[in-house]
Short mmCIF file of C-alpha atoms in Angstrom, two decimals:
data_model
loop_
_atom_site.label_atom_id
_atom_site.label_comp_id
_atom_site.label_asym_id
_atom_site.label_seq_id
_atom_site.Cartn_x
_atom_site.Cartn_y
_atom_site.Cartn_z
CA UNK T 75 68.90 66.91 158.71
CA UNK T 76 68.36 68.31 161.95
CA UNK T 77 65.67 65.69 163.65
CA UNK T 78 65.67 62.18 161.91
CA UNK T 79 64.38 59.39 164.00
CA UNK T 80 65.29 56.03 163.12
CA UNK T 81 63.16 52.70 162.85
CA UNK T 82 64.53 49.56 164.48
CA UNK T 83 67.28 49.08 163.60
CA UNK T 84 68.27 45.54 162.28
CA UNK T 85 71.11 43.45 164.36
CA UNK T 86 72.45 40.28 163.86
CA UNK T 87 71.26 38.04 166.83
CA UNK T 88 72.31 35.64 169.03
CA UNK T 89 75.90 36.98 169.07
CA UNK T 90 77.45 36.81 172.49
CA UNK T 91 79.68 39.17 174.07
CA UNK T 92 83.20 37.13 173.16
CA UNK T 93 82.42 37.02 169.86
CA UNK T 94 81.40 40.86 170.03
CA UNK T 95 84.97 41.44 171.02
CA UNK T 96 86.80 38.76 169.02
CA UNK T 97 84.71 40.71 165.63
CA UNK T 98 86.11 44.08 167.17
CA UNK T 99 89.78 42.52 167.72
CA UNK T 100 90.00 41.37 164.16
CA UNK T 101 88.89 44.44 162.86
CA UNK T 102 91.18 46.62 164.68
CA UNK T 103 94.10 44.19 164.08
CA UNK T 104 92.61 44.70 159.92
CA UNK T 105 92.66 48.38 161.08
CA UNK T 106 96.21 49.01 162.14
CA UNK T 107 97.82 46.74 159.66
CA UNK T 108 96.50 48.81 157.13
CA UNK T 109 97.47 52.11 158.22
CA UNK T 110 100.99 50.76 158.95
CA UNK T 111 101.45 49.68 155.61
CA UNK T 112 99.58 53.36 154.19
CA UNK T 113 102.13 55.39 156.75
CA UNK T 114 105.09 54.05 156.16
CA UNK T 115 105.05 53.87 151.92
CA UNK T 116 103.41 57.62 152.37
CA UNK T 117 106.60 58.44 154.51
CA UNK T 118 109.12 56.91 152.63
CA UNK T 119 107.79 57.75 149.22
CA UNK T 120 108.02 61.27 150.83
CA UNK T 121 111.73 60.77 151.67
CA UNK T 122 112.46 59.42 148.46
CA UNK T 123 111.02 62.81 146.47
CA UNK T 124 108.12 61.19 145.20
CA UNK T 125 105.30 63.11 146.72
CA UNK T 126 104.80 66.74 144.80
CA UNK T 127 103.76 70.25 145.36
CA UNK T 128 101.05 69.23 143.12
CA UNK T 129 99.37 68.30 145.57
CA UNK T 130 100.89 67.55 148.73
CA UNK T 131 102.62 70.86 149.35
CA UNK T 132 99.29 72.64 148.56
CA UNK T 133 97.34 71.01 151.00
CA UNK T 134 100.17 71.73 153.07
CA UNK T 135 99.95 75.00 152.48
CA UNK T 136 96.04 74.97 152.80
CA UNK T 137 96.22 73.32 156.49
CA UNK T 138 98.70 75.40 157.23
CA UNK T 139 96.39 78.60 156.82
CA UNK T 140 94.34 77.05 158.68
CA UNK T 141 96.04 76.52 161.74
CA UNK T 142 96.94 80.41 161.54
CA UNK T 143 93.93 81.59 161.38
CA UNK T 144 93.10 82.04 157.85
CA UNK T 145 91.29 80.66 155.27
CA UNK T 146 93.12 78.42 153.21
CA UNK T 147 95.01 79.72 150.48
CA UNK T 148 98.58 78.46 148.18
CA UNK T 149 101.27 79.89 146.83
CA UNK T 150 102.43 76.37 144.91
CA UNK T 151 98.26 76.59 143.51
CA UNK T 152 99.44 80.18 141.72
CA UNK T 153 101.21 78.20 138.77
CA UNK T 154 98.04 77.06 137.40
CA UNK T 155 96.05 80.11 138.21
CA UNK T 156 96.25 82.38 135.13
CA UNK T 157 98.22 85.78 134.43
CA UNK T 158 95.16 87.76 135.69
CA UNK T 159 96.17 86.31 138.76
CA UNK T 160 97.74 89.17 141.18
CA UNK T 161 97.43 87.47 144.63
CA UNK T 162 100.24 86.05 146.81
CA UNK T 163 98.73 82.55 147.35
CA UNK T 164 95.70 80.94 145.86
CA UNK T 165 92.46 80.63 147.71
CA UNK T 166 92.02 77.12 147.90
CA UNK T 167 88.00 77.63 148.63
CA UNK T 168 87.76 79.24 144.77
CA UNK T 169 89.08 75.80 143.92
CA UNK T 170 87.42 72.98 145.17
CA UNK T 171 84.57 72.80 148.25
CA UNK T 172 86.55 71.21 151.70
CA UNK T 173 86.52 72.69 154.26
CA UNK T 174 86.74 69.67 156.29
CA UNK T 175 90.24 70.05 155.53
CA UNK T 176 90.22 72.53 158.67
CA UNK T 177 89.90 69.46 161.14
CA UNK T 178 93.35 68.89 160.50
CA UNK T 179 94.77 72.65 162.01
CA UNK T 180 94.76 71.73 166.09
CA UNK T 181 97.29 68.91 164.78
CA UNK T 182 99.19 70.94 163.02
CA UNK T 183 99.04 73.39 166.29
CA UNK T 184 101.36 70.31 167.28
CA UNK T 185 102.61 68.77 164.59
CA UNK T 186 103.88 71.11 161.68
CA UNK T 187 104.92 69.16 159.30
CA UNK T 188 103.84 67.96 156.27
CA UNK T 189 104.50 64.55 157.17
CA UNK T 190 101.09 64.97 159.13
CA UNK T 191 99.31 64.95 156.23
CA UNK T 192 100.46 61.56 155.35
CA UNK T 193 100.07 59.91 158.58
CA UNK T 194 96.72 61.32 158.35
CA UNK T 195 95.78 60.03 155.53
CA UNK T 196 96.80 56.70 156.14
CA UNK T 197 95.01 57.06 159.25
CA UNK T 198 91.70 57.42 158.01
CA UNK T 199 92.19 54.60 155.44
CA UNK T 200 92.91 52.51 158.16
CA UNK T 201 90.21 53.40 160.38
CA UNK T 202 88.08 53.03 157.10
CA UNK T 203 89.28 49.25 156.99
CA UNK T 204 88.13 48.90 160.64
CA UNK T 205 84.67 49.71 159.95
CA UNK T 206 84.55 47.55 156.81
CA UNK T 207 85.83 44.41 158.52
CA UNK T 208 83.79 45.44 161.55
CA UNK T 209 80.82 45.45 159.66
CA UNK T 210 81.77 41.97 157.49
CA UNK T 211 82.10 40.36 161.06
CA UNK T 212 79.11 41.64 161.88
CA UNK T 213 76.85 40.66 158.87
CA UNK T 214 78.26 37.87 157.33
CA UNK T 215 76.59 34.38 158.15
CA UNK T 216 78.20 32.54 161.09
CA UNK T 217 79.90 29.88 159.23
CA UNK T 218 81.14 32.42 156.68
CA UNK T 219 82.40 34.91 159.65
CA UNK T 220 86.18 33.60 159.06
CA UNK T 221 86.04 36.18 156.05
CA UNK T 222 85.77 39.18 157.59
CA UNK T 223 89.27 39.44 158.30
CA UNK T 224 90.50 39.01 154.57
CA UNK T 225 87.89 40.68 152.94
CA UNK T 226 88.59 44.41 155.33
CA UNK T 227 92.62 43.70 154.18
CA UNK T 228 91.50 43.03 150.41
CA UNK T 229 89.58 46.34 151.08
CA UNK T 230 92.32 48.02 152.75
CA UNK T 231 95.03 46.87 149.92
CA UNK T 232 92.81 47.53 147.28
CA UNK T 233 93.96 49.44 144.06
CA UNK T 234 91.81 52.74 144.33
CA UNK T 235 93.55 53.02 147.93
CA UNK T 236 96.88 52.63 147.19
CA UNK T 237 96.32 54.99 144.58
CA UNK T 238 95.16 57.34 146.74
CA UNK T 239 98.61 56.85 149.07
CA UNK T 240 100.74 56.95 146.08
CA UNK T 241 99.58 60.33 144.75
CA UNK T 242 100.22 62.53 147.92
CA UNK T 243 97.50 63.50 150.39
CA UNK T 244 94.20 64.58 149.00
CA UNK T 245 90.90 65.64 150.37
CA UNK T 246 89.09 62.40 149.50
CA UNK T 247 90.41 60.20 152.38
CA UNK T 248 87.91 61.95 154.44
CA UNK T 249 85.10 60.64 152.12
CA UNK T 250 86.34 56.78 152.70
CA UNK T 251 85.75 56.91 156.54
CA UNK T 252 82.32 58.26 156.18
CA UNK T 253 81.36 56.38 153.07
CA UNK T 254 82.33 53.35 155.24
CA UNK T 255 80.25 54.71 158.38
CA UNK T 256 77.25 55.28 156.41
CA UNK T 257 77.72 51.65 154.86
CA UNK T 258 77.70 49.93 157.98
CA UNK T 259 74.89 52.18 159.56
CA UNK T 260 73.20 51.18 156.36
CA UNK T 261 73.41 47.34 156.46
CA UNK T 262 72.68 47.43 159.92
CA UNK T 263 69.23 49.65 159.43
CA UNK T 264 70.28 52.40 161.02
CA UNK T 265 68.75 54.78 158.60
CA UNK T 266 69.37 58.10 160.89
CA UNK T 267 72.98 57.59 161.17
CA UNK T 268 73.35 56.46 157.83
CA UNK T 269 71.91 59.61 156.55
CA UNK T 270 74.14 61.45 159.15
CA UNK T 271 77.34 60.12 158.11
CA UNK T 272 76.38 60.89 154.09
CA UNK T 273 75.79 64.36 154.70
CA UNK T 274 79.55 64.87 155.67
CA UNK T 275 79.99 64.15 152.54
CA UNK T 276 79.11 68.20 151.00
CA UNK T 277 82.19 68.96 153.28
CA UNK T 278 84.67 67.22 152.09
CA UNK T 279 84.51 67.97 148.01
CA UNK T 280 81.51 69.43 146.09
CA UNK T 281 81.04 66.19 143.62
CA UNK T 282 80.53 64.07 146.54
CA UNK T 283 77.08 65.49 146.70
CA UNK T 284 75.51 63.66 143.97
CA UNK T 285 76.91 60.68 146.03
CA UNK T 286 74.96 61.25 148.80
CA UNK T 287 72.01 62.31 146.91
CA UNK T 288 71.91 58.61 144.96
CA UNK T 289 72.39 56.91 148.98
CA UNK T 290 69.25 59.12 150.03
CA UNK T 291 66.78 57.68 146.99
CA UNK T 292 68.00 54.40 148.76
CA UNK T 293 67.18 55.45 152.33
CA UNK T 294 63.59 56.69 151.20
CA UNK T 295 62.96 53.02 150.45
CA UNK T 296 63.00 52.27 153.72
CA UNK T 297 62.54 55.62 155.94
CA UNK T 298 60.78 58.50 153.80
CA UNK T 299 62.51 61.21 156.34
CA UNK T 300 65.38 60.07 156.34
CA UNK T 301 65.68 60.07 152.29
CA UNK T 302 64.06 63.12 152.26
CA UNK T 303 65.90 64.94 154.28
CA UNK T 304 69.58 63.86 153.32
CA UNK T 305 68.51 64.83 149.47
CA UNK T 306 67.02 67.87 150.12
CA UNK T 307 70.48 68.42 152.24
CA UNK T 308 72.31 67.17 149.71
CA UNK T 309 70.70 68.65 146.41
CA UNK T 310 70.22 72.37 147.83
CA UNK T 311 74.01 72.35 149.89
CA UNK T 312 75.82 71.12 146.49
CA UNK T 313 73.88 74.06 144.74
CA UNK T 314 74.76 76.32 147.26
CA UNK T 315 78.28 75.30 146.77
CA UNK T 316 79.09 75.12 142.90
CA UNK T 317 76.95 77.97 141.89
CA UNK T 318 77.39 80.60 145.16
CA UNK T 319 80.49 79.66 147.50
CA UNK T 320 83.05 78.73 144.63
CA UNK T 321 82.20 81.24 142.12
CA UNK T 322 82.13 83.89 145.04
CA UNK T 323 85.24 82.91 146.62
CA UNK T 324 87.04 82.11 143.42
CA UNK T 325 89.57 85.19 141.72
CA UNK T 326 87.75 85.25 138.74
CA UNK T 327 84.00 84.98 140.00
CA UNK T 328 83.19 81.47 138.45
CA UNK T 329 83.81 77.59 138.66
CA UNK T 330 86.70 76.31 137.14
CA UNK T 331 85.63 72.97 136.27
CA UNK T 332 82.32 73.68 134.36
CA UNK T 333 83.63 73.36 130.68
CA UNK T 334 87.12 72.01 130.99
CA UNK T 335 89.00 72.93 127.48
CA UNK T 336 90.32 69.75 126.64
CA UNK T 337 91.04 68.00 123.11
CA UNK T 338 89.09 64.92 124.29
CA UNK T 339 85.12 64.04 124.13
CA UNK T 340 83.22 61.28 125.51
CA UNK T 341 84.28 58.45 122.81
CA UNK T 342 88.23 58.80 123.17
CA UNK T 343 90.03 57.20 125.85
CA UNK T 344 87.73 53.43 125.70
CA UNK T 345 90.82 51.53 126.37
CA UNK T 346 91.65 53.21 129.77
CA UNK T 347 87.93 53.54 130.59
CA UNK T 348 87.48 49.97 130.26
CA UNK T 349 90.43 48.84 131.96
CA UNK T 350 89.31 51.18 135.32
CA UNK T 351 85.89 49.21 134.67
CA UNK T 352 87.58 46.13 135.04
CA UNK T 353 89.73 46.67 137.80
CA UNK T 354 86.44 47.84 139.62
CA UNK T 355 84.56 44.98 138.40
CA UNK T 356 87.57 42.46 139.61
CA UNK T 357 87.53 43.82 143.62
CA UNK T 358 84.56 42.38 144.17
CA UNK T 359 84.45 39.68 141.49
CA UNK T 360 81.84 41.31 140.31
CA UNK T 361 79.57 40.33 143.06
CA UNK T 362 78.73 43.83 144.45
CA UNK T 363 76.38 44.36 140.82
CA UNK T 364 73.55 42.71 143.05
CA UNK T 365 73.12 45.01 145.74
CA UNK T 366 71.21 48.43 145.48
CA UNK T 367 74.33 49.69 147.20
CA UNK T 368 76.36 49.99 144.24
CA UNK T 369 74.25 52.67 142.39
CA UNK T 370 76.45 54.89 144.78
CA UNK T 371 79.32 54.39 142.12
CA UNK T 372 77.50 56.06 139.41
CA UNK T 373 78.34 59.54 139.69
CA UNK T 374 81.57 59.20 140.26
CA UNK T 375 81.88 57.30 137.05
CA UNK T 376 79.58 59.26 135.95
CA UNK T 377 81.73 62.10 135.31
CA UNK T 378 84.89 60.79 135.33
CA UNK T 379 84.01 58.71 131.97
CA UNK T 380 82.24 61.72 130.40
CA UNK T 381 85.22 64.41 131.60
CA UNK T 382 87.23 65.39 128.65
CA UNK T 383 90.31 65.24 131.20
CA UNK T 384 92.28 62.11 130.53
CA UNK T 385 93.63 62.44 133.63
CA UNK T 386 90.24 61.07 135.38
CA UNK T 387 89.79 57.97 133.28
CA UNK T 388 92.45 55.78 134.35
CA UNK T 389 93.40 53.60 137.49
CA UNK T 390 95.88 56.08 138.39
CA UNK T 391 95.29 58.61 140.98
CA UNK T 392 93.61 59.17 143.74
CA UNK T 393 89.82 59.43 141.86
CA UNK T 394 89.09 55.82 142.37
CA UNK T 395 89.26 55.98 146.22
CA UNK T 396 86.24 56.78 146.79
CA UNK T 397 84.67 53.55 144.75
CA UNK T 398 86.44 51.15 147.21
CA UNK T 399 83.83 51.60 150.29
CA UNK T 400 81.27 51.47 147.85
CA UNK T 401 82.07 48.45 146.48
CA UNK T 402 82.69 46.64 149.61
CA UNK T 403 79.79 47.47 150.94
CA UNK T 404 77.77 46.04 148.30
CA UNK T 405 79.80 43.26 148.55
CA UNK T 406 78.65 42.29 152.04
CA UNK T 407 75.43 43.35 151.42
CA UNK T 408 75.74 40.25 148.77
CA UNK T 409 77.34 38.02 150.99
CA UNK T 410 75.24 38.09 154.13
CA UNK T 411 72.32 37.30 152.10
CA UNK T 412 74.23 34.62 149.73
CA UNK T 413 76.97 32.69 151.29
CA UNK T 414 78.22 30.70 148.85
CA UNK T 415 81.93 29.77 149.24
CA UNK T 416 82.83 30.49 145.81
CA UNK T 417 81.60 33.74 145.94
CA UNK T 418 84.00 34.35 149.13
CA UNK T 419 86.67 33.17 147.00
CA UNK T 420 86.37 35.38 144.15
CA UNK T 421 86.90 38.37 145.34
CA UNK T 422 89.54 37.27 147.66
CA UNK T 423 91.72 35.99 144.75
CA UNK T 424 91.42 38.90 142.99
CA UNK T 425 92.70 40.81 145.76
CA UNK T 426 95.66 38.74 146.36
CA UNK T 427 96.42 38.91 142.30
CA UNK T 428 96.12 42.70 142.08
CA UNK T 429 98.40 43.54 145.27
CA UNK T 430 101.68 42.79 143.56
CA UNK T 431 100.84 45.63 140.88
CA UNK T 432 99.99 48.19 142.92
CA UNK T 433 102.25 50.97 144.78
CA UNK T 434 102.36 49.15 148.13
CA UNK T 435 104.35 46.20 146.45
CA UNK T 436 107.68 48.23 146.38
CA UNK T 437 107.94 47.84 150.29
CA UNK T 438 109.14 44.30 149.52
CA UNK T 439 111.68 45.42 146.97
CA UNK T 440 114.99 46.66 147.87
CA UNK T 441 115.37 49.71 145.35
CA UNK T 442 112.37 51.09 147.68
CA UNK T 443 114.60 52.07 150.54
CA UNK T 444 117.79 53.02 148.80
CA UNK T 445 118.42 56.42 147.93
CA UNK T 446 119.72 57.16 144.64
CA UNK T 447 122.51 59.57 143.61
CA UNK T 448 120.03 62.35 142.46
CA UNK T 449 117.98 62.00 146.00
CA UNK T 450 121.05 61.89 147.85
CA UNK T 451 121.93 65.47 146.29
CA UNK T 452 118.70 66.97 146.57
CA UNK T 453 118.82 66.23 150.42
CA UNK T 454 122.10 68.06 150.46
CA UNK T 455 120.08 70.64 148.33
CA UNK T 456 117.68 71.19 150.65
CA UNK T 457 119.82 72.08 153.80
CA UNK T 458 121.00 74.94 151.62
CA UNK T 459 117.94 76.83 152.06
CA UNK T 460 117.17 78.95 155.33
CA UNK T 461 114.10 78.42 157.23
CA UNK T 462 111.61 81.57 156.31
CA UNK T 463 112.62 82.01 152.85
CA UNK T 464 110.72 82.76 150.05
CA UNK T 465 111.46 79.76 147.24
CA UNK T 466 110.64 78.83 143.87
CA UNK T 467 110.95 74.99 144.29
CA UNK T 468 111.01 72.27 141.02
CA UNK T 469 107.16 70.00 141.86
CA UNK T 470 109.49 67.77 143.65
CA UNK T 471 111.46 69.53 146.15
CA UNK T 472 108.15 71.87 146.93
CA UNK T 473 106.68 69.82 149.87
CA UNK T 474 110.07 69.58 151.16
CA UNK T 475 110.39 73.11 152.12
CA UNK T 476 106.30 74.11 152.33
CA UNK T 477 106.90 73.95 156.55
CA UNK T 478 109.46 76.20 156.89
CA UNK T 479 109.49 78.56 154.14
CA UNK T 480 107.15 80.17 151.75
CA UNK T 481 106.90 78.02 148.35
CA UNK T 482 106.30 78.89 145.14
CA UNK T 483 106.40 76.22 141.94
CA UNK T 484 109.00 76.77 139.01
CA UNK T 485 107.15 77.29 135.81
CA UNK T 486 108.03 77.96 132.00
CA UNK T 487 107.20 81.79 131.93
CA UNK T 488 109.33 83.06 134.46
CA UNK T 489 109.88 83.57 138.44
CA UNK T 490 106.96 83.49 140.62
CA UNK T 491 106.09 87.41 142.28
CA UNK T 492 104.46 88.14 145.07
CA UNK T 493 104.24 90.93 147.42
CA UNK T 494 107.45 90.55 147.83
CA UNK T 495 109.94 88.52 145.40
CA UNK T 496 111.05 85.30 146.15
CA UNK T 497 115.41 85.26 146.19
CA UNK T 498 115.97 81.33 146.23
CA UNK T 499 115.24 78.61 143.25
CA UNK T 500 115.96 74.95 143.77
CA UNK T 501 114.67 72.71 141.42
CA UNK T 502 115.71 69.14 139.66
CA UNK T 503 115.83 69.79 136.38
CA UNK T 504 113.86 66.40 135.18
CA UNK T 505 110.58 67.19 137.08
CA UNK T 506 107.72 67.14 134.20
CA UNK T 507 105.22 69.69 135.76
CA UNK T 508 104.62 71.49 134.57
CA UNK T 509 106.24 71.39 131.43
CA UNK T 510 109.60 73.05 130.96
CA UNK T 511 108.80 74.73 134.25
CA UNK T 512 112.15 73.32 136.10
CA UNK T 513 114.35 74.26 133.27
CA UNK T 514 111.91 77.88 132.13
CA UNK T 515 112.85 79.12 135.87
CA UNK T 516 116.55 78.40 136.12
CA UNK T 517 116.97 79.80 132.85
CA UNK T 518 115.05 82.99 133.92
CA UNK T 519 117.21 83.20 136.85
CA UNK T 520 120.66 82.98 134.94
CA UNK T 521 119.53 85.61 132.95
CA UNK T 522 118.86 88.18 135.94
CA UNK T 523 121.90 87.15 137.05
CA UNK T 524 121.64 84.64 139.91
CA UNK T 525 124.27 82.97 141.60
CA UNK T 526 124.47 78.89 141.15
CA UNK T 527 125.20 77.81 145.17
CA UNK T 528 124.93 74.29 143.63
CA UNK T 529 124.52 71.74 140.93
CA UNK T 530 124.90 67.90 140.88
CA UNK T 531 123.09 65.19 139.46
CA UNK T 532 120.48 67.49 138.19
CA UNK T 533 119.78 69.27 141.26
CA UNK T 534 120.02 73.23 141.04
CA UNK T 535 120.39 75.65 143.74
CA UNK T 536 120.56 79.02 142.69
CA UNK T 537 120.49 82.46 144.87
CA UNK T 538 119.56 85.83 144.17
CA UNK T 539 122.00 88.28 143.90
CA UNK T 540 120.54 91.40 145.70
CA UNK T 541 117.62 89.20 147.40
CA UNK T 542 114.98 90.24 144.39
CA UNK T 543 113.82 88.73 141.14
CA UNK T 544 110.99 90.87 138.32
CA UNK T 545 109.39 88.70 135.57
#
């Protein structure tokens, strides 16, 4: 896409400069009400040990490389990565395709922490609401221009993005700022920038090409280059990815999810299918079905429905985020072409009957923002380990110590080596993931004769003797 020239692009007229900047005022008040609400779950969820080192301390880690120098690469990513593994940290780019990630380093230059991610994150969903309320204001009839306002907060609060902030920090919230960009540019005709903003999309995660490739068979409708050009872009660049930069930058020379072992096939898992179909469906009230616009949800359904991974079919997670810009889009594509008040009303309703579900909810609820007896200890945990130690950490405790130390996850088989070994293991001994790997690595430890520093309420601290742990 190096020389697209646009056609006319096509405005809404006869809007005067105070309601230019009342439209702009609403949708940055939309804007920062949303990433308030985004932030501060993110950062308490944090405090409370919600967030993981699947996946928030490997990003860490990832950005972290980053703003050293390096490409990005994990230690916590080792515990999946197979006993042919013989690295000290994973490289992230043999994983999934996002570079984009690297935008993130000259604020970690100033900001360390991992707590950066989060505010990030929350960031770019909230500058994503801007630009959907933006464009509502802009394209919605004049008597139905009230709307704008609710409909970029029932985009902000909806379900696939508070999903997204309740599971950690993930690549995708990149994708829902230029998703949104190329939505707007899109209503508004501006077929260049449109096509500009979509082709972000092959850096930020290598399915997101097929994405872009459906929004380009749109764009040749109305400007043949710009089509063109985004899905030749698009079709050669994911090619180039799956099949040459992941295999060749991956441990084991190939892609890891072509031909996911799983126990599942495409006819199991209906009922949670359905009931992500239906959450989708109720966003919008089903409205957004009669725009082109939509057909930009297909691939990411696409493969989430037919993935033998039941961890993609549900509403869970952040997978869904990337559906919510989508949707909305096609939604005011609807609206500013049908303005029927009903039709305002439906998906607004919806909205307002799905919020108290979601994650954000539990900032009105007083549990929320008390710590329990098991957090409590694992804070006191924590300020047993010294800054620049090498840790085996339980997937809760990880992202707690990814800034100042070198983090390893606890798994089932044993104690995680390196080039050199790691001499501290904290864990909580409940964590799930993976599997026994909490109560596999204290046991280990014991065993080679490790010291327990501390233990209370299921919180382990445990120290190597002489500073050095084998398998």
């Amino acid at each position: 896409m190096l020389s697209i020239t646009a056609t006319t692009a096509v405005h809404p007229v006869g809007l005067g400069g105070r309601e230019r900047n009342t439209r702009i005022s609403v949708a940055a008040a939309v804007g920062v009400v949303v990433f308030l609400a985004h932030a501060v779950y993110a950062l308490r969820e944090h405090a409370r040990f919600g967030t993981t080192g699947y996946d928030l301390g490997i990003f860490d880690q990832a950005v972290r490389s980053y703003a050293e120098g390096h490409w990005p690469a994990s230690a916590i990513r080792m515990a999946t990565a197979g006993p042919d593994f013989t690295g000290d940290a994973y490289p992230l780019l043999g994983d999934h395709f996002h570079p984009i990630l690297a935008l993130l380093a000259p604020l970690y230059r100033v900001v360390p922490h991992v707590e950066t991610l989060l505010i990030a994150q929350a960031a770019l969903v909230g500058f994503s609401a801007y630009v959907v309320t933006e464009a509502a204001g802009r394209h919605l009839p004049r008597r139905r221009r009230w709307a704008a306002g609710p409909l970029g907060l029932a985009y902000g609060l909806s379900w696939g993005l508070q999903q997204l902030t309740a599971f950690d920090f993930h690549e995708v919230a990149f994708a829902i700022p230029l998703l949104a960009l190329a939505g707007r540019a899109y209503l508004d005709g501006r077929w260049a920038a449109c096509a500009w903003w979509a082709g972000g999309l092959l850096l930020v995660k290598e399915d997101l090409g097929a994405t872009a490739a459906v929004l380009a068979l749109l764009l040749w409708r109305h400007h043949r280059r710009a089509g063109l050009l985004l899905g030749v872009t698009t079709v050669l660049g994911t090619a180039l990815t799956v099949l040459v930069l992941l295999p060749g930058m991956a441990p084991d020379g190939r892609y890891g999810y072509f031909g996911q072992s799983q126990a599942y096939g495409f006819f199991d898992g209906w009922s949670m299918k359905l009931l992500t179909l239906a959450a989708l469906l109720a966003i919008t009230g089903g409205l957004a079905l009669r725009s082109p616009f939509v057909l930009l949800l297909l691939p990411t359904l696409g493969w989430r429905l037919t993935s033998p991974n039941p961890a993609y079919w549900a509403v869970e997670l952040h997978y869904s985020a990337v559906l919510m810009p989508m949707a909305f889009i096609a939604l005011i594509d609807v609206l500013r072409r049908d303005a029927r008040r009903t039709w305002f009303l439906t998906p607004l309703a919806a909205a307002a009957l799905l919020v108290p579900t979601q994650p954000l909810a539990a900032l009105a609820t007083p549990f929320f923002w008390r710590d329990s007896p098991q957090q409590a200890a694992a804070r006191r945990a924590l300020a047993l380990i010294p800054s620049g130690a090498r840790v085996a950490a339980s997937n809760s405790l990880a992202p707690h110590l990814t800034d100042r130390a070198t983090v390893y996850l606890t798994t089932g088989t044993g104690l995680p080596v390196g080039r050199e070994p790691v001499d501290w293991l904290i864990a909580v001994r409940t964590d799930p993931f993976p599997v026994g790997g909490a109560e596999g690595a204290i046991r280990r430890a014991e065993q080679r004769g490790w010291h327990t520093l501390y233990e209370r309420d299921g919180v382990v601290v445990l120290r190597s003797g002489d500073g050095s742990v084998g398998t």
